[in-house]
Amino acid sequence: MGINAQRGTDAILIAPSTSLATATNAATLDTRGADYATIRVAFASEITTNAVGPTISLLSNDTTVVTNFATIVADRSAEDITAAKVVTYHVDKRSSPKRYLRLSVTPGTTTNDTAAFCAISTLTRQKEAPAALTNLADAAVIV
């Protein structure tokens, strides 16, 4: 049985939006009780042809104090979004035991560096539910 087929929950970290140049969008995910976290950042294709692309950061910490978060994955800078794409992070919480993950996405620094995107998380192999999860099963389709 694959990791994603095991007990898990999905949540929207960053709702679909368009972000202007240098405006950082960030969200914190409580991973309490989960062995694995998957974070997917879905980008629409670039809005202008001279857009550099966003910088994506994934950090972790034991508390929600923003200034204490430390980078767990090197920042992905100037991600090429000429075509729509999804950037996916798989975090093994057993080897990275910090409770909270923080995702931040910042479009490039020039005037036309606008990015349209959203971020969704999946927590799997959960022994207990995080303190607060929202947007769970907003819609379910069984085929």
Short mmCIF file of C-alpha atoms in Angstrom, two decimals:
data_model
loop_
_atom_site.label_atom_id
_atom_site.label_comp_id
_atom_site.label_asym_id
_atom_site.label_seq_id
_atom_site.Cartn_x
_atom_site.Cartn_y
_atom_site.Cartn_z
CA MET A 1 0.00 0.00 0.00
CA GLY A 2 1.46 3.38 -0.99
CA ILE A 3 1.86 6.27 1.40
CA ASN A 4 -0.90 8.27 -0.26
CA ALA A 5 -3.36 5.39 0.06
CA GLN A 6 -3.04 5.45 3.83
CA ARG A 7 -4.98 7.58 6.28
CA GLY A 8 -4.53 11.23 5.37
CA THR A 9 -6.07 14.67 5.11
CA ASP A 10 -5.85 17.47 2.55
CA ALA A 11 -5.95 21.20 3.26
CA ILE A 12 -5.64 24.34 1.19
CA LEU A 13 -2.56 26.24 2.38
CA ILE A 14 -2.78 29.17 -0.03
CA ALA A 15 -6.08 29.71 -1.83
CA PRO A 16 -5.92 30.25 -5.60
CA SER A 17 -4.84 33.85 -6.17
CA THR A 18 -2.76 36.19 -8.25
CA SER A 19 0.16 37.76 -6.44
CA LEU A 20 1.94 40.92 -7.54
CA ALA A 21 5.71 41.34 -7.73
CA THR A 22 7.54 40.90 -4.40
CA ALA A 23 4.31 40.24 -2.43
CA THR A 24 4.99 37.19 -0.26
CA ASN A 25 2.19 34.70 0.35
CA ALA A 26 2.81 32.34 3.24
CA ALA A 27 1.03 29.66 5.23
CA THR A 28 1.91 27.48 8.21
CA LEU A 29 0.95 23.80 8.34
CA ASP A 30 0.54 21.89 11.62
CA THR A 31 1.86 18.36 10.95
CA ARG A 32 1.20 16.92 14.43
CA GLY A 33 0.75 13.18 14.30
CA ALA A 34 1.63 12.72 10.62
CA ASP A 35 4.63 10.77 9.34
CA TYR A 36 4.57 12.40 5.90
CA ALA A 37 3.62 15.79 4.47
CA THR A 38 3.22 16.56 0.79
CA ILE A 39 2.94 20.16 -0.35
CA ARG A 40 1.98 20.99 -3.91
CA VAL A 41 2.26 24.51 -5.31
CA ALA A 42 0.36 24.79 -8.59
CA PHE A 43 1.29 27.68 -10.89
CA ALA A 44 -0.62 28.98 -13.89
CA SER A 45 1.54 29.81 -16.88
CA GLU A 46 3.31 33.15 -16.65
CA ILE A 47 1.12 36.19 -17.10
CA THR A 48 3.78 38.25 -18.88
CA THR A 49 6.59 36.94 -21.06
CA ASN A 50 9.31 38.76 -19.15
CA ALA A 51 8.29 37.38 -15.74
CA VAL A 52 11.27 35.87 -13.91
CA GLY A 53 9.26 33.51 -11.75
CA PRO A 54 8.67 33.04 -8.04
CA THR A 55 10.87 32.05 -5.14
CA ILE A 56 9.49 29.16 -3.09
CA SER A 57 10.66 28.51 0.48
CA LEU A 58 9.86 25.60 2.79
CA LEU A 59 10.81 25.99 6.44
CA SER A 60 10.16 24.16 9.73
CA ASN A 61 9.92 24.96 13.42
CA ASP A 62 8.54 23.58 16.70
CA THR A 63 6.36 26.66 17.26
CA THR A 64 4.45 29.09 15.05
CA VAL A 65 6.80 32.03 15.76
CA VAL A 66 7.59 33.13 12.21
CA THR A 67 11.07 34.49 12.98
CA ASN A 68 12.19 31.10 14.35
CA PHE A 69 11.49 29.04 11.22
CA ALA A 70 14.55 27.53 9.54
CA THR A 71 14.89 26.51 5.90
CA ILE A 72 14.68 22.73 5.44
CA VAL A 73 14.95 22.79 1.65
CA ALA A 74 17.06 25.24 -0.34
CA ASP A 75 14.87 27.99 -1.76
CA ARG A 76 13.76 27.42 -5.32
CA SER A 77 14.48 30.76 -6.94
CA ALA A 78 13.20 32.05 -10.26
CA GLU A 79 11.14 28.92 -10.93
CA ASP A 80 10.41 28.84 -14.68
CA ILE A 81 6.65 29.15 -15.13
CA THR A 82 6.58 29.70 -18.90
CA ALA A 83 4.07 26.84 -18.90
CA ALA A 84 1.80 25.87 -16.01
CA LYS A 85 3.50 23.53 -13.54
CA VAL A 86 3.27 21.99 -10.11
CA VAL A 87 6.19 22.07 -7.67
CA THR A 88 5.89 19.24 -5.13
CA TYR A 89 7.64 18.77 -1.79
CA HIS A 90 7.58 15.41 0.02
CA VAL A 91 8.64 15.72 3.67
CA ASP A 92 9.40 12.64 5.76
CA LYS A 93 8.41 13.89 9.21
CA ARG A 94 10.16 10.96 10.87
CA SER A 95 13.54 12.42 9.87
CA SER A 96 12.44 16.07 10.12
CA PRO A 97 10.53 16.06 13.40
CA LYS A 98 9.68 19.75 13.67
CA ARG A 99 5.91 20.12 14.13
CA TYR A 100 5.19 23.06 11.81
CA LEU A 101 6.04 23.62 8.15
CA ARG A 102 5.89 27.08 6.61
CA LEU A 103 5.56 27.62 2.90
CA SER A 104 6.20 31.00 1.31
CA VAL A 105 5.89 32.00 -2.33
CA THR A 106 7.19 35.34 -3.61
CA PRO A 107 6.92 36.41 -7.25
CA GLY A 108 9.97 38.01 -8.89
CA THR A 109 11.05 41.57 -8.25
CA THR A 110 10.23 43.34 -11.51
CA THR A 111 6.98 45.20 -12.09
CA ASN A 112 5.51 42.51 -14.34
CA ASP A 113 6.43 39.52 -12.18
CA THR A 114 2.88 38.54 -11.29
CA ALA A 115 2.14 34.89 -10.52
CA ALA A 116 -1.14 32.99 -10.25
CA PHE A 117 -0.94 29.96 -7.96
CA CYS A 118 -2.33 27.97 -5.05
CA ALA A 119 -0.87 25.50 -2.54
CA ILE A 120 -2.39 22.31 -1.17
CA SER A 121 -1.05 20.01 1.55
CA THR A 122 -1.62 16.34 2.27
CA LEU A 123 -0.73 14.77 5.61
CA THR A 124 -0.49 10.96 5.64
CA ARG A 125 0.11 8.14 8.08
CA GLN A 126 -1.59 10.18 10.75
CA LYS A 127 -1.58 8.91 14.31
CA GLU A 128 -3.57 11.94 15.46
CA ALA A 129 -5.14 14.96 13.79
CA PRO A 130 -3.46 18.37 13.89
CA ALA A 131 -5.00 21.02 16.13
CA ALA A 132 -6.96 22.64 13.30
CA LEU A 133 -7.53 21.53 9.75
CA THR A 134 -9.83 23.45 7.47
CA ASN A 135 -11.22 22.83 4.01
CA LEU A 136 -11.25 19.07 4.46
CA ALA A 137 -13.40 17.26 1.94
CA ASP A 138 -14.97 20.40 0.54
CA ALA A 139 -16.14 18.21 -2.31
CA ALA A 140 -15.81 14.48 -2.78
CA VAL A 141 -16.46 12.65 -6.04
CA ILE A 142 -16.55 8.87 -6.04
CA VAL A 143 -16.44 7.27 -9.46
#
